[in-house]
Structure formats: C-alpha cells, structure tokens
C-alpha cells in the first residue's frame, strides 16, 4: 500500500517567495495532520483536518501560513511570504479513526529559506 | 493530554533487549499510551499502543504498570537499525483530542 506521499521532498527558496507543500494521505483515511520539526522546537502540530474540515489550527504560527484540504486525497500547506525562520522539515500524516487511530507519517518536506 | 517524562538518551548493545521507560503519572482513564520512533531523516513511525493491558507485536512489547502511571517499551533483540529517537505519547481519543503531541523523546543508540 502507498503511504502518505509528500512533495517536494526538498526545497530551497529565497526569503519572500511563496512556498507550497503538498500531501496525499493514505486512501480511506479521514484525518490529516501537518507537523513541523526543528531542532529547537521538536515536532509541533500545526493543523489537522477531519473529513476535509479544519478542526484545530491553533498551532499555525501566523497568518503567513495557510492550509487547505479541497478533497479527501489532497492537502496543501502554503507559506507566503516565506522567512528564514520557516526553515524546517514539514511532515504530513493521516489516520482512520476506525483502525485504532494509528497516525501514519510521510517522509517529510525539507524546506530551506535563504 | 497527560505529560510524559522520558530519559533523554540510552545505550544498548546489539542483540540485547532495549527497555525504554516512560513516566505518565497524570494519565487519565480514557488515555492511551502510544510509542513512535523516528529514525534520522525519516518521518515518525508507529510502534505500538495500549490502554492498560500489556501489548506485543512484531516490533516490540509494551508493559504498562497496574496503576498506569508508567510504561516500558521493550525491543527484545535490538539491532543497529533500531537506533532512533523513541517517543512515548499519552493520547486521549476523543473528538477534541485527536492529534499526537510529541515531547523530546529518548535517543536510543544501539552499539555493535
């Protein structure tokens, strides 16, 4: 079975540019999560969706960050404008409530803002 | 969700059992104990979870004390590929508390 698929795997961009990270959850999963990982702050939950509806976005750092889930098989995390402090690994994860709620993670998108 | 306490690092010799402790003294009745690990440069990987009974799967065993205030993850025969950061997470499976909140975890180094 295909796992959670994220793209791009690596991105280097200049400060002020827009960054869009993409995620395809595991088919049939009804929850989707976006996490960010840095050395200083560890793994932080940014936002999560249930049935394509945002449930908790309290972890989104500021208005420069936005996340959408237009359908059950696709989500985006957008940063506009990007700043060097946004450099991190961004993980997408998904789960299905009916299978013990195990959350499965993608391999991450490594973002560097210069 | 209840807070967890884990040692920051541990060593284990290859082939021996690795026993990773976790303290969760404020756990409540509807909270599960989950273990994940993260191998360098990869996404976190689910290992095992339990409520109050001990659990075993192909990866590990989870021992939860009777009062549920602590647990131990056991990797029965550690290999070099088990070197990773191990996260113990207490999680309420309710409508409002569905996500995983990661702490700092235990960095396990398996040595030859």
Coordinates of C-alpha atoms in Angstrom, one line a residue:
Chain A
X1 CA 0.0 0.0 0.0
X2 CA 1.2 3.5 -0.7
X3 CA 1.9 5.5 2.4
X4 CA 1.4 9.2 2.9
X5 CA 3.1 11.0 -0.1
X6 CA 4.6 14.4 0.2
X7 CA 6.1 16.7 -2.3
X8 CA 8.5 18.3 -2.8
X9 CA 11.0 16.3 -0.7
X10 CA 13.4 19.1 -0.7
X11 CA 13.0 22.8 -1.5
X12 CA 15.3 25.8 -1.2
X13 CA 13.7 29.1 -1.8
X14 CA 14.6 32.8 -1.2
X15 CA 13.0 34.8 1.5
X16 CA 9.8 36.4 0.4
X17 CA 8.8 33.7 -2.0
X18 CA 5.7 31.7 -1.7
X19 CA 6.1 28.0 -0.8
X20 CA 3.5 25.3 -1.3
X21 CA 3.9 21.9 0.2
X22 CA 1.7 19.1 -0.9
X23 CA 0.3 15.9 0.7
X24 CA -1.6 12.9 -0.5
X25 CA -3.0 11.0 2.5
X26 CA -3.5 7.2 2.6
X27 CA -6.6 6.3 0.7
X28 CA -9.6 6.0 3.0
X29 CA -8.1 8.0 5.9
X30 CA -10.4 10.7 7.3
X31 CA -7.9 12.6 9.4
X32 CA -5.0 14.6 8.0
X33 CA -2.3 16.3 10.1
X34 CA 0.5 18.8 9.3
X35 CA 3.5 18.9 11.6
X36 CA 6.7 21.0 11.6
X37 CA 10.0 19.8 13.1
X38 CA 13.0 21.9 14.0
X39 CA 16.0 21.3 16.3
X40 CA 14.9 24.0 18.7
X41 CA 11.2 23.2 19.0
X42 CA 11.0 19.5 18.0
X43 CA 7.8 18.2 16.4
X44 CA 4.9 20.6 16.5
X45 CA 1.4 20.1 15.3
X46 CA 0.3 22.9 13.0
X47 CA -3.2 21.9 12.0
X48 CA -5.4 18.9 11.5
X49 CA -8.4 18.1 9.4
X50 CA -11.3 15.7 9.8
X51 CA -13.2 14.8 6.6
X52 CA -11.5 17.8 4.9
X53 CA -12.6 20.3 7.5
X54 CA -10.0 22.0 9.7
X55 CA -10.5 21.0 13.3
X56 CA -7.7 22.7 15.1
X57 CA -5.4 25.3 13.6
X58 CA -4.1 26.7 16.9
X59 CA -0.5 25.5 16.0
X60 CA -0.3 27.6 12.8
X61 CA 2.4 30.1 13.6
X62 CA 0.9 33.2 12.0
X63 CA -1.1 34.5 9.0
X64 CA 1.7 33.7 6.6
X65 CA 0.8 30.1 7.0
X66 CA -2.4 28.6 5.5
X67 CA -3.6 25.0 4.9
X68 CA -6.3 23.6 2.7
X69 CA -7.9 20.3 2.0
X70 CA -10.0 20.6 -1.1
X71 CA -10.8 16.9 -1.2
X72 CA -10.1 13.7 0.7
X73 CA -7.0 12.9 -1.3
X74 CA -5.1 16.2 -1.3
X75 CA -3.9 18.9 1.0
X76 CA -1.6 21.9 0.8
X77 CA 0.4 23.9 3.3
X78 CA 1.3 27.3 2.0
X79 CA 3.7 29.9 3.3
X80 CA 3.5 33.4 1.9
X81 CA 5.9 35.2 2.2
X82 CA 8.5 32.8 3.4
X83 CA 11.1 33.7 6.0
X84 CA 14.4 32.1 7.0
X85 CA 12.9 31.0 10.4
X86 CA 10.4 28.9 8.4
X87 CA 13.3 26.5 7.5
X88 CA 12.2 23.1 8.9
X89 CA 11.0 19.7 8.0
X90 CA 7.3 19.6 7.4
X91 CA 5.5 16.3 7.9
X92 CA 2.1 15.3 6.7
X93 CA 0.3 12.4 8.4
X94 CA -3.0 10.7 8.1
X95 CA -5.2 8.3 10.1
X96 CA -8.5 6.5 10.0
X97 CA -10.5 6.6 13.2
X98 CA -11.7 3.1 12.8
X99 CA -8.3 1.4 12.9
X100 CA -7.1 2.2 16.4
X101 CA -6.4 5.7 15.4
X102 CA -2.8 5.0 14.4
X103 CA -1.3 8.0 12.7
X104 CA 1.0 7.4 9.7
X105 CA 3.6 9.9 8.6
X106 CA 5.0 10.8 5.3
X107 CA 8.8 11.2 4.8
X108 CA 8.6 15.0 5.1
X109 CA 9.4 18.1 3.0
X110 CA 12.7 19.7 3.9
X111 CA 12.4 23.4 3.4
X112 CA 15.3 25.8 3.5
X113 CA 14.6 29.6 3.2
X114 CA 17.7 31.7 2.4
Chain B
X1 CA -3.3 15.1 27.2
X2 CA -1.1 13.9 30.1
X3 CA 2.5 14.9 30.1
X4 CA 5.2 12.2 29.8
X5 CA 8.8 12.0 31.1
X6 CA 11.5 10.0 29.3
X7 CA 15.2 9.8 29.8
X8 CA 16.9 11.9 27.1
X9 CA 19.3 9.2 25.9
X10 CA 20.1 5.5 26.4
X11 CA 22.6 3.0 25.0
X12 CA 22.0 -0.7 24.2
X13 CA 24.3 -3.4 22.9
X14 CA 23.3 -5.0 19.7
X15 CA 21.3 -8.3 20.3
X16 CA 20.3 -7.3 23.8
X17 CA 16.9 -6.1 24.9
X18 CA 16.3 -2.4 25.0
X19 CA 14.0 -1.3 27.7
X20 CA 12.8 2.3 27.3
X21 CA 10.9 3.8 30.3
X22 CA 8.2 6.4 30.3
X23 CA 6.5 8.1 33.2
X24 CA 3.0 9.4 32.8
X25 CA 1.8 9.9 36.3
X26 CA -1.1 12.2 35.4
X27 CA -2.7 9.8 32.9
X28 CA -6.5 9.6 32.9
X29 CA -8.8 6.7 32.4
X30 CA -9.5 7.3 28.7
X31 CA -5.9 8.0 27.6
X32 CA -3.9 5.5 25.7
X33 CA -0.1 5.2 25.7
X34 CA 1.4 5.3 22.2
X35 CA 5.0 4.8 21.2
X36 CA 6.5 6.1 18.0
X37 CA 10.1 6.3 16.8
X38 CA 11.9 8.5 14.4
X39 CA 15.0 7.3 12.5
X40 CA 17.2 10.1 11.4
X41 CA 15.8 12.0 8.4
X42 CA 12.6 9.9 8.3
X43 CA 9.1 10.5 9.4
X44 CA 7.9 9.2 12.8
X45 CA 6.9 5.5 12.7
X46 CA 4.2 3.9 14.8
X47 CA 5.4 1.1 17.1
X48 CA 2.7 0.1 19.5
X49 CA 0.0 1.4 21.8
X50 CA -2.0 0.2 24.8
X51 CA -4.6 1.2 27.3
X52 CA -4.0 -1.0 30.4
X53 CA -3.1 -4.4 29.3
X54 CA 0.4 -5.4 28.1
X55 CA 0.7 -5.5 24.3
X56 CA 3.1 -7.2 21.9
X57 CA 3.5 -7.0 18.2
X58 CA 6.2 -7.9 15.7
X59 CA 8.2 -4.8 16.6
X60 CA 8.1 -4.5 20.4
X61 CA 6.3 -5.2 23.7
X62 CA 4.6 -2.6 25.8
X63 CA 4.4 -3.1 29.5
X64 CA 2.0 -0.8 31.4
X65 CA 2.1 -0.8 35.2
X66 CA -1.1 -1.6 37.0
X67 CA -1.7 2.0 38.2
X68 CA -0.9 3.1 34.6
X69 CA 1.4 5.7 35.8
X70 CA 4.4 4.4 33.9
X71 CA 5.2 2.1 31.0
X72 CA 8.2 0.4 29.3
X73 CA 8.8 -0.3 25.7
X74 CA 10.8 -3.4 25.1
X75 CA 12.7 -4.1 21.9
X76 CA 13.6 -7.7 22.6
X77 CA 16.7 -8.0 20.4
X78 CA 18.0 -4.6 19.4
X79 CA 19.7 -4.1 16.1
X80 CA 21.8 -1.2 14.8
X81 CA 18.7 -0.2 12.7
X82 CA 16.8 0.4 15.9
X83 CA 19.0 3.5 16.6
X84 CA 16.4 6.3 16.7
X85 CA 14.5 8.7 18.9
X86 CA 11.6 7.0 20.7
X87 CA 8.6 9.0 21.7
X88 CA 6.1 8.0 24.4
X89 CA 2.8 9.8 23.9
X90 CA -0.3 9.8 26.0
X91 CA -3.3 10.5 23.9
X92 CA -7.0 10.9 24.5
X93 CA -9.1 9.6 21.7
X94 CA -11.9 12.0 21.9
X95 CA -13.4 14.4 19.5
X96 CA -11.3 17.2 20.8
X97 CA -8.0 15.5 21.5
X98 CA -7.2 13.5 18.4
X99 CA -3.7 14.6 17.5
X100 CA -0.3 13.4 18.8
X101 CA 1.7 15.8 20.9
X102 CA 5.4 14.9 20.8
X103 CA 7.8 15.6 23.6
X104 CA 11.6 15.3 23.3
X105 CA 11.7 11.5 23.4
X106 CA 14.6 9.2 24.2
X107 CA 17.5 9.0 21.8
X108 CA 18.5 5.3 21.7
X109 CA 21.9 4.3 20.4
X110 CA 22.4 0.7 19.6
X111 CA 26.1 -0.2 19.6
X112 CA 27.9 -3.2 17.9

